[in-house]
CSV table of C-alpha atoms in Angstrom, one decimal:
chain,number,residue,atom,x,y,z
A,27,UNK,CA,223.9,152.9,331.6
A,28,UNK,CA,222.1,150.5,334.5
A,29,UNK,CA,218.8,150.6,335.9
A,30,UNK,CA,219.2,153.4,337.9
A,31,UNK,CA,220.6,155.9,335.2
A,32,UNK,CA,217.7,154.7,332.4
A,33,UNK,CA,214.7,155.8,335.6
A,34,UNK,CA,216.7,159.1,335.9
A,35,UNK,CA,216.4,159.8,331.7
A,36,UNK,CA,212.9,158.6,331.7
A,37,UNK,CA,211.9,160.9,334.9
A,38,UNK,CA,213.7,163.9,333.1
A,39,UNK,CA,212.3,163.4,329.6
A,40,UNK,CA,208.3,163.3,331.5
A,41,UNK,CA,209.4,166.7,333.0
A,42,UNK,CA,211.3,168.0,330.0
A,43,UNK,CA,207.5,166.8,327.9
A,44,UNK,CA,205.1,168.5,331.0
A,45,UNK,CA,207.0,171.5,330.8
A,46,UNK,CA,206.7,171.5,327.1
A,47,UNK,CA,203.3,171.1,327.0
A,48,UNK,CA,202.8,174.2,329.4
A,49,UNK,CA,204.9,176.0,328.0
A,50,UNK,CA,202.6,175.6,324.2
A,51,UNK,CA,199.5,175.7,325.9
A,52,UNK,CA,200.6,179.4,327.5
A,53,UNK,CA,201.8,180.3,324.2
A,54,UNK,CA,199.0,179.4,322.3
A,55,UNK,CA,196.6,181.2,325.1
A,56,UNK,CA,198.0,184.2,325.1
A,57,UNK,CA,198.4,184.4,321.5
A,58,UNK,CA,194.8,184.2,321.0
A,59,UNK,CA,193.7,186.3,323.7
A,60,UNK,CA,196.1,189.2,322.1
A,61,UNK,CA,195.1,188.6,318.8
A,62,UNK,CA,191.6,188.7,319.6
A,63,UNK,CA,192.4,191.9,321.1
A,64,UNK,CA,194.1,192.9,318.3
A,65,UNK,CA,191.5,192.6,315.5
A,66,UNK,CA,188.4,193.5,317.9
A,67,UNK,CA,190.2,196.9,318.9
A,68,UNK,CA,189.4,199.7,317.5
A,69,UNK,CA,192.8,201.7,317.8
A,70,UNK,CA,194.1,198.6,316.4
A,71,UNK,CA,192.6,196.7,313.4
A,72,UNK,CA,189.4,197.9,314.3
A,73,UNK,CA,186.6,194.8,313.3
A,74,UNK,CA,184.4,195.7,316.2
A,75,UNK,CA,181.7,192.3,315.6
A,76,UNK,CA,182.4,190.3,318.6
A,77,UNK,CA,179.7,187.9,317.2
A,78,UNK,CA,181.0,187.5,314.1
A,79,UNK,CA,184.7,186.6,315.2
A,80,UNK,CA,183.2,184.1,317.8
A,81,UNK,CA,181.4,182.4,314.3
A,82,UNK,CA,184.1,182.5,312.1
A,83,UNK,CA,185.8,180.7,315.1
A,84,UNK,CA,183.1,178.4,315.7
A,85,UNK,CA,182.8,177.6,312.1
A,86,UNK,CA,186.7,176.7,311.2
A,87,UNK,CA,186.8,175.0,314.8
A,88,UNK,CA,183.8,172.3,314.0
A,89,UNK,CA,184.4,171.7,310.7
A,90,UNK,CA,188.1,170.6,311.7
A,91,UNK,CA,186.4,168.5,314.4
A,92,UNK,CA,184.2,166.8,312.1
A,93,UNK,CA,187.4,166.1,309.3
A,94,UNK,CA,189.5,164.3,313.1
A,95,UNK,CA,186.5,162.4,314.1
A,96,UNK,CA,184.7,161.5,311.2
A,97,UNK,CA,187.4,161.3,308.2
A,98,UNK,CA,190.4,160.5,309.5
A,99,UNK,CA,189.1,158.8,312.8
A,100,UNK,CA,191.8,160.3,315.5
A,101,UNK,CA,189.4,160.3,317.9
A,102,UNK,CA,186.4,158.2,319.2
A,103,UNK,CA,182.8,159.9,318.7
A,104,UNK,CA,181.1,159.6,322.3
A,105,UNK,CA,177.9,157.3,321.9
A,106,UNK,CA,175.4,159.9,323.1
A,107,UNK,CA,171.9,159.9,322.0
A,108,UNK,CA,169.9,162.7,320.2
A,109,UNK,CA,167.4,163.2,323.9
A,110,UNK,CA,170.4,163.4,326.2
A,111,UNK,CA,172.6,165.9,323.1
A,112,UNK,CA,168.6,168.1,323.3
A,113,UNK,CA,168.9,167.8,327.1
A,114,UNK,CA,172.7,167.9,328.3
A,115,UNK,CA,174.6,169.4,325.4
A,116,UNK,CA,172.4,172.6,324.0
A,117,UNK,CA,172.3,174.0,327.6
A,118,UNK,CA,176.1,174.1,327.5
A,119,UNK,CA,175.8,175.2,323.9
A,120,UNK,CA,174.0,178.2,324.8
A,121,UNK,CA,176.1,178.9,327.4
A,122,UNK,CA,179.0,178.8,326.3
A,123,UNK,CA,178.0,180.8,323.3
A,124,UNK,CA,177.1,183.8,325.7
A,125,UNK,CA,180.7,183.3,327.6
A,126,UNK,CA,182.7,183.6,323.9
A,127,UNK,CA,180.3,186.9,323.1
A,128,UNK,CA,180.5,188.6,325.9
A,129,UNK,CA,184.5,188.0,326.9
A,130,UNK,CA,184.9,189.0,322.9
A,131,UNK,CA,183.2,191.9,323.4
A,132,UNK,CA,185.3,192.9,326.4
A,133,UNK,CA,187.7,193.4,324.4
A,134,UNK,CA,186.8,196.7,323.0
A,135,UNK,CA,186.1,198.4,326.0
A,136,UNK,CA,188.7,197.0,328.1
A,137,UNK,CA,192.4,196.2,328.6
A,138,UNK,CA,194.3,193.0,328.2
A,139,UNK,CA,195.8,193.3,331.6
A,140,UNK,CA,192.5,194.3,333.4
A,141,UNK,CA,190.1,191.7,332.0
A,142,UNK,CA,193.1,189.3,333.1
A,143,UNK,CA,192.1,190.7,336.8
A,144,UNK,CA,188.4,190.1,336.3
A,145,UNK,CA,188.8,186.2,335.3
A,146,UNK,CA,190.4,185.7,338.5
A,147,UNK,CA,186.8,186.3,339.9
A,148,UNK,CA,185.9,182.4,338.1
A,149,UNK,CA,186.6,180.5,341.2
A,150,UNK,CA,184.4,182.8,343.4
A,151,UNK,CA,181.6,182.8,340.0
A,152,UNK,CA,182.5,178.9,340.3
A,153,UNK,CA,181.6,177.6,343.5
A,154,UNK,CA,178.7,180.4,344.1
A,155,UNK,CA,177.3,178.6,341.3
A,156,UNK,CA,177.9,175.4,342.4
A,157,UNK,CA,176.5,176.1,346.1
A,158,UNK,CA,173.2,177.4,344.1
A,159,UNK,CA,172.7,174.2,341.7
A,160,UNK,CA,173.8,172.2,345.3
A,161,UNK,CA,177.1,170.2,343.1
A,162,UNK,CA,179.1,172.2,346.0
A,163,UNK,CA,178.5,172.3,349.8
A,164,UNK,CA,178.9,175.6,351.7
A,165,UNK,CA,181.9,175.7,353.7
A,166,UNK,CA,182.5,179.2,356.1
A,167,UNK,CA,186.4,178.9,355.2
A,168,UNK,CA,185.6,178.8,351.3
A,169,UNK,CA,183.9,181.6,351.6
A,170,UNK,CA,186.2,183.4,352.9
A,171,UNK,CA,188.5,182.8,350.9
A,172,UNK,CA,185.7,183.7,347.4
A,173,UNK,CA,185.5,187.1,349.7
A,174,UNK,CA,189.1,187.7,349.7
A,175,UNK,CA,189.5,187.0,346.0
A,176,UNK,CA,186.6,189.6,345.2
A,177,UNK,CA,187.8,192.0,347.6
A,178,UNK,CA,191.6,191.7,345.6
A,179,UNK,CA,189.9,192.0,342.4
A,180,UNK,CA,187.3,195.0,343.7
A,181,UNK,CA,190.2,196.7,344.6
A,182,UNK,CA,192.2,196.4,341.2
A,183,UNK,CA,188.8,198.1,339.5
A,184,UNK,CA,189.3,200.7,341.9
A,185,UNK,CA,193.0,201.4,340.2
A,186,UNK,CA,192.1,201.2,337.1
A,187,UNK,CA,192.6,203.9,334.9
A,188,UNK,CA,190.7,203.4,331.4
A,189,UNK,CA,187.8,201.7,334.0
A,190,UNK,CA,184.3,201.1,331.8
A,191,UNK,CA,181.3,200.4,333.2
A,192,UNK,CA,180.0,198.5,330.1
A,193,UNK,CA,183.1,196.5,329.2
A,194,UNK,CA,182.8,195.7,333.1
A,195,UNK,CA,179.6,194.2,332.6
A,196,UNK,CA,180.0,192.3,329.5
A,197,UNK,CA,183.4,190.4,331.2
A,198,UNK,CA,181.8,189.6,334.6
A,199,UNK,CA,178.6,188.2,332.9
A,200,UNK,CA,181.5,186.1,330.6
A,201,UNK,CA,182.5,185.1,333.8
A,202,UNK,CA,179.0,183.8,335.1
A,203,UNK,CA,177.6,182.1,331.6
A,204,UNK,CA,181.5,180.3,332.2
A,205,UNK,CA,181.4,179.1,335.4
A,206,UNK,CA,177.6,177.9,335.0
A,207,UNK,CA,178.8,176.1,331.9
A,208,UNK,CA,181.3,174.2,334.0
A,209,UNK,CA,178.8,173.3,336.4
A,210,UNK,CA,176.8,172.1,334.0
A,211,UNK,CA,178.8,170.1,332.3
A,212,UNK,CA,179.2,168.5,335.9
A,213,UNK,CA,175.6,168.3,336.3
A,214,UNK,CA,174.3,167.1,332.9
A,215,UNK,CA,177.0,164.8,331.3
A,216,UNK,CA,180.2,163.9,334.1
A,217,UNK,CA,177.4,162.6,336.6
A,218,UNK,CA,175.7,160.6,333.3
A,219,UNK,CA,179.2,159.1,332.6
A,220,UNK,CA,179.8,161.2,329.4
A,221,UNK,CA,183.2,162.7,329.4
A,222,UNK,CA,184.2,165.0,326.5
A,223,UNK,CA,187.4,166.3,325.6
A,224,UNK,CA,188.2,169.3,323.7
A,225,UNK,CA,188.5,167.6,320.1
A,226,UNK,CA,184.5,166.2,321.0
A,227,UNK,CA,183.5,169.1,322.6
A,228,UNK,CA,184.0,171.1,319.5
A,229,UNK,CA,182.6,168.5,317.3
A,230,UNK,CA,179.3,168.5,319.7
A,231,UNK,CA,179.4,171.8,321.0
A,232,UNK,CA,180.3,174.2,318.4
A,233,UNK,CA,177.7,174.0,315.9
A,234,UNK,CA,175.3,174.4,318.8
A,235,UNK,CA,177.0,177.6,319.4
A,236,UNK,CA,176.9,178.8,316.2
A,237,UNK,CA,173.0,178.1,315.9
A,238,UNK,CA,172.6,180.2,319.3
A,239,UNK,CA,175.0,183.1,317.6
A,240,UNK,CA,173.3,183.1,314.8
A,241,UNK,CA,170.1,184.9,316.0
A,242,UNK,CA,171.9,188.0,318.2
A,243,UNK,CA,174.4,188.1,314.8
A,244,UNK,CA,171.5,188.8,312.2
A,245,UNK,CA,169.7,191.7,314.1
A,246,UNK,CA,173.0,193.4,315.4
A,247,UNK,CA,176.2,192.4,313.5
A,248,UNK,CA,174.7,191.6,309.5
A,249,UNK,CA,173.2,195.4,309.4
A,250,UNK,CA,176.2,196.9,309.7
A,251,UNK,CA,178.8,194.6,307.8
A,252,UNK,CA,176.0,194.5,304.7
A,253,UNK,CA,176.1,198.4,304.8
A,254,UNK,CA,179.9,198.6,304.8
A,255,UNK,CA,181.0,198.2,301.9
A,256,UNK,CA,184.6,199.1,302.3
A,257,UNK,CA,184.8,195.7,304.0
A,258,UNK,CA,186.8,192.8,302.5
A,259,UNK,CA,187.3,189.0,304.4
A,260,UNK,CA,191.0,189.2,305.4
A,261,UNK,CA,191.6,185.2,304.9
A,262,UNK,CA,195.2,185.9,306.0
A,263,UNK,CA,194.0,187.5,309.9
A,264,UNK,CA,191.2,185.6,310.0
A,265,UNK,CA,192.7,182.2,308.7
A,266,UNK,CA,195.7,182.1,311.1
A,267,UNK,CA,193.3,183.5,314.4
A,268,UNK,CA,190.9,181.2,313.5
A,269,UNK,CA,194.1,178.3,313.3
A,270,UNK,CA,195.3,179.6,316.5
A,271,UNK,CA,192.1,179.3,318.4
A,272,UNK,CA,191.9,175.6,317.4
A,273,UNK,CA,195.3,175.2,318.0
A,274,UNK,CA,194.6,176.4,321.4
A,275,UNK,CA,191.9,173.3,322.3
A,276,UNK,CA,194.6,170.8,320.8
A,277,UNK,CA,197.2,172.5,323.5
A,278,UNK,CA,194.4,171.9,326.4
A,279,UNK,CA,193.6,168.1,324.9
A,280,UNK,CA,197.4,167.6,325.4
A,281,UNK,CA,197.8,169.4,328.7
A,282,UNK,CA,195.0,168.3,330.6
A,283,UNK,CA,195.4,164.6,328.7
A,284,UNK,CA,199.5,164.6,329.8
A,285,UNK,CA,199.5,166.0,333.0
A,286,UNK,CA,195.9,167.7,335.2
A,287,UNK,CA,193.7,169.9,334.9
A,288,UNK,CA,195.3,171.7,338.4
A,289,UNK,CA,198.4,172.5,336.1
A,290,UNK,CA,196.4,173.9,333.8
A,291,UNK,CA,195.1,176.1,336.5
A,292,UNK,CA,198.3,176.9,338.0
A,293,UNK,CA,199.9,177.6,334.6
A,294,UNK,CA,196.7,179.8,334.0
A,295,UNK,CA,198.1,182.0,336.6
A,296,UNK,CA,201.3,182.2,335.5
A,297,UNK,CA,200.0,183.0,331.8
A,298,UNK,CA,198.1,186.0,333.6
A,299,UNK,CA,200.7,187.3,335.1
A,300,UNK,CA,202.6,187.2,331.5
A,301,UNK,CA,199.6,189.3,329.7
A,302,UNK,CA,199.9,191.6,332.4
A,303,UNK,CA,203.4,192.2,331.7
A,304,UNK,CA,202.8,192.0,327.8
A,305,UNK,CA,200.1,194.7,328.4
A,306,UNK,CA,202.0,197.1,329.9
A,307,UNK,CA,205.0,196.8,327.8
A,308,UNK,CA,204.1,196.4,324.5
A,309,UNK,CA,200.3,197.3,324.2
A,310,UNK,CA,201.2,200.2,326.6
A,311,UNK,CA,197.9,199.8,328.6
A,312,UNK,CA,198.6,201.4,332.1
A,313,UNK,CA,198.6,199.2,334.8
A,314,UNK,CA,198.8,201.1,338.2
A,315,UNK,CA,200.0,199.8,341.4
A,316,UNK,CA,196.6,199.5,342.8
A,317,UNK,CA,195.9,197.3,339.8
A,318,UNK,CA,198.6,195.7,341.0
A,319,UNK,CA,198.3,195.3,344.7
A,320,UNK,CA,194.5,194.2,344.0
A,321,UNK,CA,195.7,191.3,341.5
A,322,UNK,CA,198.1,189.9,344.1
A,323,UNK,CA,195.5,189.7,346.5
A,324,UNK,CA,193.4,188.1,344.7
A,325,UNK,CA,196.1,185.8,343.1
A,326,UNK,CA,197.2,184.7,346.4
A,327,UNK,CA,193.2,184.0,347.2
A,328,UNK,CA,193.7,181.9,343.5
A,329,UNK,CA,196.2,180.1,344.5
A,330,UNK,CA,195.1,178.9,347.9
A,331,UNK,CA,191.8,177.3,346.3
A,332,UNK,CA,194.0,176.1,343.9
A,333,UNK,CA,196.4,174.3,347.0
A,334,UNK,CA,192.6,173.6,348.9
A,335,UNK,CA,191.6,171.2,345.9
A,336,UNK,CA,194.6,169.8,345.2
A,337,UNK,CA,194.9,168.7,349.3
A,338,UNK,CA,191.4,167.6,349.1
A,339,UNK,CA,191.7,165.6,345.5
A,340,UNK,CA,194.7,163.6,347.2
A,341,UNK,CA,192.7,163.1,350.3
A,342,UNK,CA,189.6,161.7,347.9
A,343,UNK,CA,192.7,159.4,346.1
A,344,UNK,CA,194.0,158.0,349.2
A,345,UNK,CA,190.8,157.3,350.6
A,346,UNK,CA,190.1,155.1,347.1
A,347,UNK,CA,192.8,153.5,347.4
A,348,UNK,CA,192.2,152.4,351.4
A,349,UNK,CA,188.8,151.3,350.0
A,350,UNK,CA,190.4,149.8,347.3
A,351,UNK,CA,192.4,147.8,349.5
A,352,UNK,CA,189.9,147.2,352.1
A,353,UNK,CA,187.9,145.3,349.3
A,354,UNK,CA,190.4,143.7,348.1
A,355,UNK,CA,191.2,142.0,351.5
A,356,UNK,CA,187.7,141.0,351.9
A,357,UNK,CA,187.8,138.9,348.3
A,358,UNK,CA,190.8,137.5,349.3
A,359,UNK,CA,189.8,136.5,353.2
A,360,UNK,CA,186.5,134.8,351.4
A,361,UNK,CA,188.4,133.1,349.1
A,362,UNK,CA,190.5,132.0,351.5
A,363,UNK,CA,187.2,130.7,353.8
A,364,UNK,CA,186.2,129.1,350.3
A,365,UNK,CA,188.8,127.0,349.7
A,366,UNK,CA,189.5,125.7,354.1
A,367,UNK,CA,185.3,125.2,353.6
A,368,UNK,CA,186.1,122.8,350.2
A,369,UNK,CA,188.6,120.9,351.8
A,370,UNK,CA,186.5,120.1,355.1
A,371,UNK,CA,183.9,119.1,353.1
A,372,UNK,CA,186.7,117.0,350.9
A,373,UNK,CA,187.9,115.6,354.4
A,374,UNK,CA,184.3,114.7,355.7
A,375,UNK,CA,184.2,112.7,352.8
C-alpha cells in the first residue's frame, strides 16, 4: 500500500484510539457515579456514610499512587517543595475533600438524573469564581450565557418530582468547593509552573483529603458505624468501587493525555445525557418533561461555552504561532545583518 493509503490507516487508527478512550472514560464515569449511588442509597444497599465511602476511596486511591510513583516508577514525582505542598496543595486538598462529601452525600437525597442537571451549573459556579479571584475577566456576553444556563437548570428543579431541599444544598455547594478548586489549582500551581496529572494528583492530593475527612468522619460517621454492630466490611463492593474510582482517574490521565480536556467536556455531556436515560429506565427515577426541557436549555447554554473556548483557545494558538513566527524572522533577519556586517569588515580588510 503507498504513501497515501499508510496516512489513511494511521489517521483511522488515531480516531478508532480517541474514540476508544471516550468511550472508557464514559464507562468508567458512569459506573462510578451509579455505583456510588448504589451503595449510598438507602432503598438500595443502604451504607448512608458519605464520609466514609469518600475515605475508603481516598485510601485505596493514594496508596496505589504511591506503589506507580514510588515502586514501580511509571510516573515522574513533581519536584515541589514542602512551603509551596503547605501553601498550594492543602488548599485544594481541603477543597476538594468538601466537593467528594458533599456530591456523595447528594446521593441519598437525590436522583441520578437530577444531580446530572445540577453539575451543568459548573461553568456558571466556574467563571463566577474566576471573575471573584480576578483569573477571569467579565464579559456582558458570558454572562449571559451563565444566566441562560442557571435559568435552564432553575427550571428543571422546578420539574422535579422527588425535589429536596437539603440534597439541593449539599450538590450546589459540591458544585462551588469544585469549581473553586479548579480555580485554584490555576491560581496556586499552573501559574507557578507545576502541572499535575491525575496519577500525581492522587499521590499529593489524596492523603491531604483524607487528613481533612478525617475530623467531620469521627464526630458524625464513627458514632454510628461503632454502635452498629450488624455491620461487616463488604471487601467484594467496596474493593471493586474503590477499583473503579481509580480506574476512573487512569481513564482521565489517558483522555485528557491522548486527546483535550474540551473532549473531555464535550464527552461529559454526552455521559449526562446517558445517566439521564439510565435513570429513568433502569433506576426508574421519574424524569418529567420540564426536567427535561430545563436540561436542554441549559445543555445548549453548555455547549455554547464549550464552542466559546474552544474558538478562543485556537485564536490564543494562532496568535502563538504568528509570534512564533514573527520571532523567528527577526533571528533570522539579524543573522542575516551579522554575517553581510562580517564580511564588510572581512572586505575592509
Amino acid at each position: 500500500m503507498g504513501k497515501g493509503g499508510t496516512l489513511s490507516e494511521s489517521v483511522i487508527k488515531k480516531i478508532v484510539l480517541s474514540y476508544s478512550y471516550v468511550a472508557i472514560w464514559i464507562f468508567l464515569s458512569f459506573t462510578v457515579i451509579v455505583y456510588n449511588k448504589y451503595i449510598l442509597d438507602k432503598k438500595m444497599y443502604n451504607w448512608p456514610f458519605p464520609i466514609s465511602l469518600t475515605m475508603i476511596h481516598m485510601s485505596f486511591c493514594s496508596t496505589l499512587a504511591f506503589i506507580i510513583i514510588k515502586v514501580f516508577k511509571f510516573v515522574e514525582p513533581v519536584s515541589m517543595s514542602r512551603d509551596t505542598y503547605l501553601r498550594s496543595v492543602v488548599p485544594i486538598g481541603a477543597l476538594y475533600s468538601l466537593s467528594l462529601w458533599l456530591s456523595n452525600s447528594a446521593y441519598i437525597y437525590l436522583s441520578v438524573s437530577f444531580i446530572q442537571m445540577l453539575k451543568a451549573l459548573m461553568p456558571v459556579a466556574v467563571y463566577s469564581i474566576g471573575v471573584l479571584l480576578k483569573k477571569e475577566g467579565f464579559k456582558s456576553d458570558t454572562m449571559v450565557n451563565m444566566l441562560s444556563i442557571s435559568f435552564g437548570v432553575a427550571i428543571a428543579a422546578y420539574g422535579e418530582a422527588r425535589f429536596d431541599v437539603w440534597g439541593v444544598i449539599l450538590q450546589l455547594g459540591a458544585v462551588a468547593f469544585e469549581a473553586t478548586r479548579l480555580v485554584l489549582i490555576q491560581i496556586l500551581l499552573t501559574s507557578k509552573g507545576i502541572t499535575l496529572n491525575p496519577i500525581t494528583s492522587l499521590y499529593y492530593v489524596a492523603p491531604c483529603c483524607l487528613a481533612f475527612l478525617f475530623i467531620p468522619w469521627i464526630y458524625v460517621e464513627f458514632p454510628v458505624l461503632r454502635d452498629t454492630s450488624s455491620f461487616h466490611f463488604d471487601y467484594a463492593i467496596f474493593g471493586t468501587n474503590s477499583i473503579c474510582a481509580f480506574a476512573l482517574n487512569l481513564a482521565v490521565f489517558l483522555l485528557v493525555g491522548k486527546t483535550s480536556a474540551l473532549t473531555m467536556n464535550v464527552a461529559g455531556v454526552v455521559k449526562d445525557w446517558l445517566l439521564i436515560a439510565f435513570s429513568w429506565s433502569v433506576i426508574k427515577d421519574t424524569v418529567t418533561p420540564i426536567n427535561l426541557f430545563g436540561y436542554g436549555i441549559a445543555f445548549l447554554g453548555v455547549a455554547y461555552y464549550n464552542h466559546a473556548k474552544l474558538q478562543a483557545l485556537k485564536a490564543k494558538e494562532a496568535q502563538k504561532k504568528i509570534q512564533q513566527a514573527d520571532e523567528e524572522s527577526g533571528r533570522l533577519l539579524e543573522e542575516r545583518e551579522g554575517d553581510s556586517e562580517g564580511k564588510k569588515n572581512e572586505s575592509d580588510n
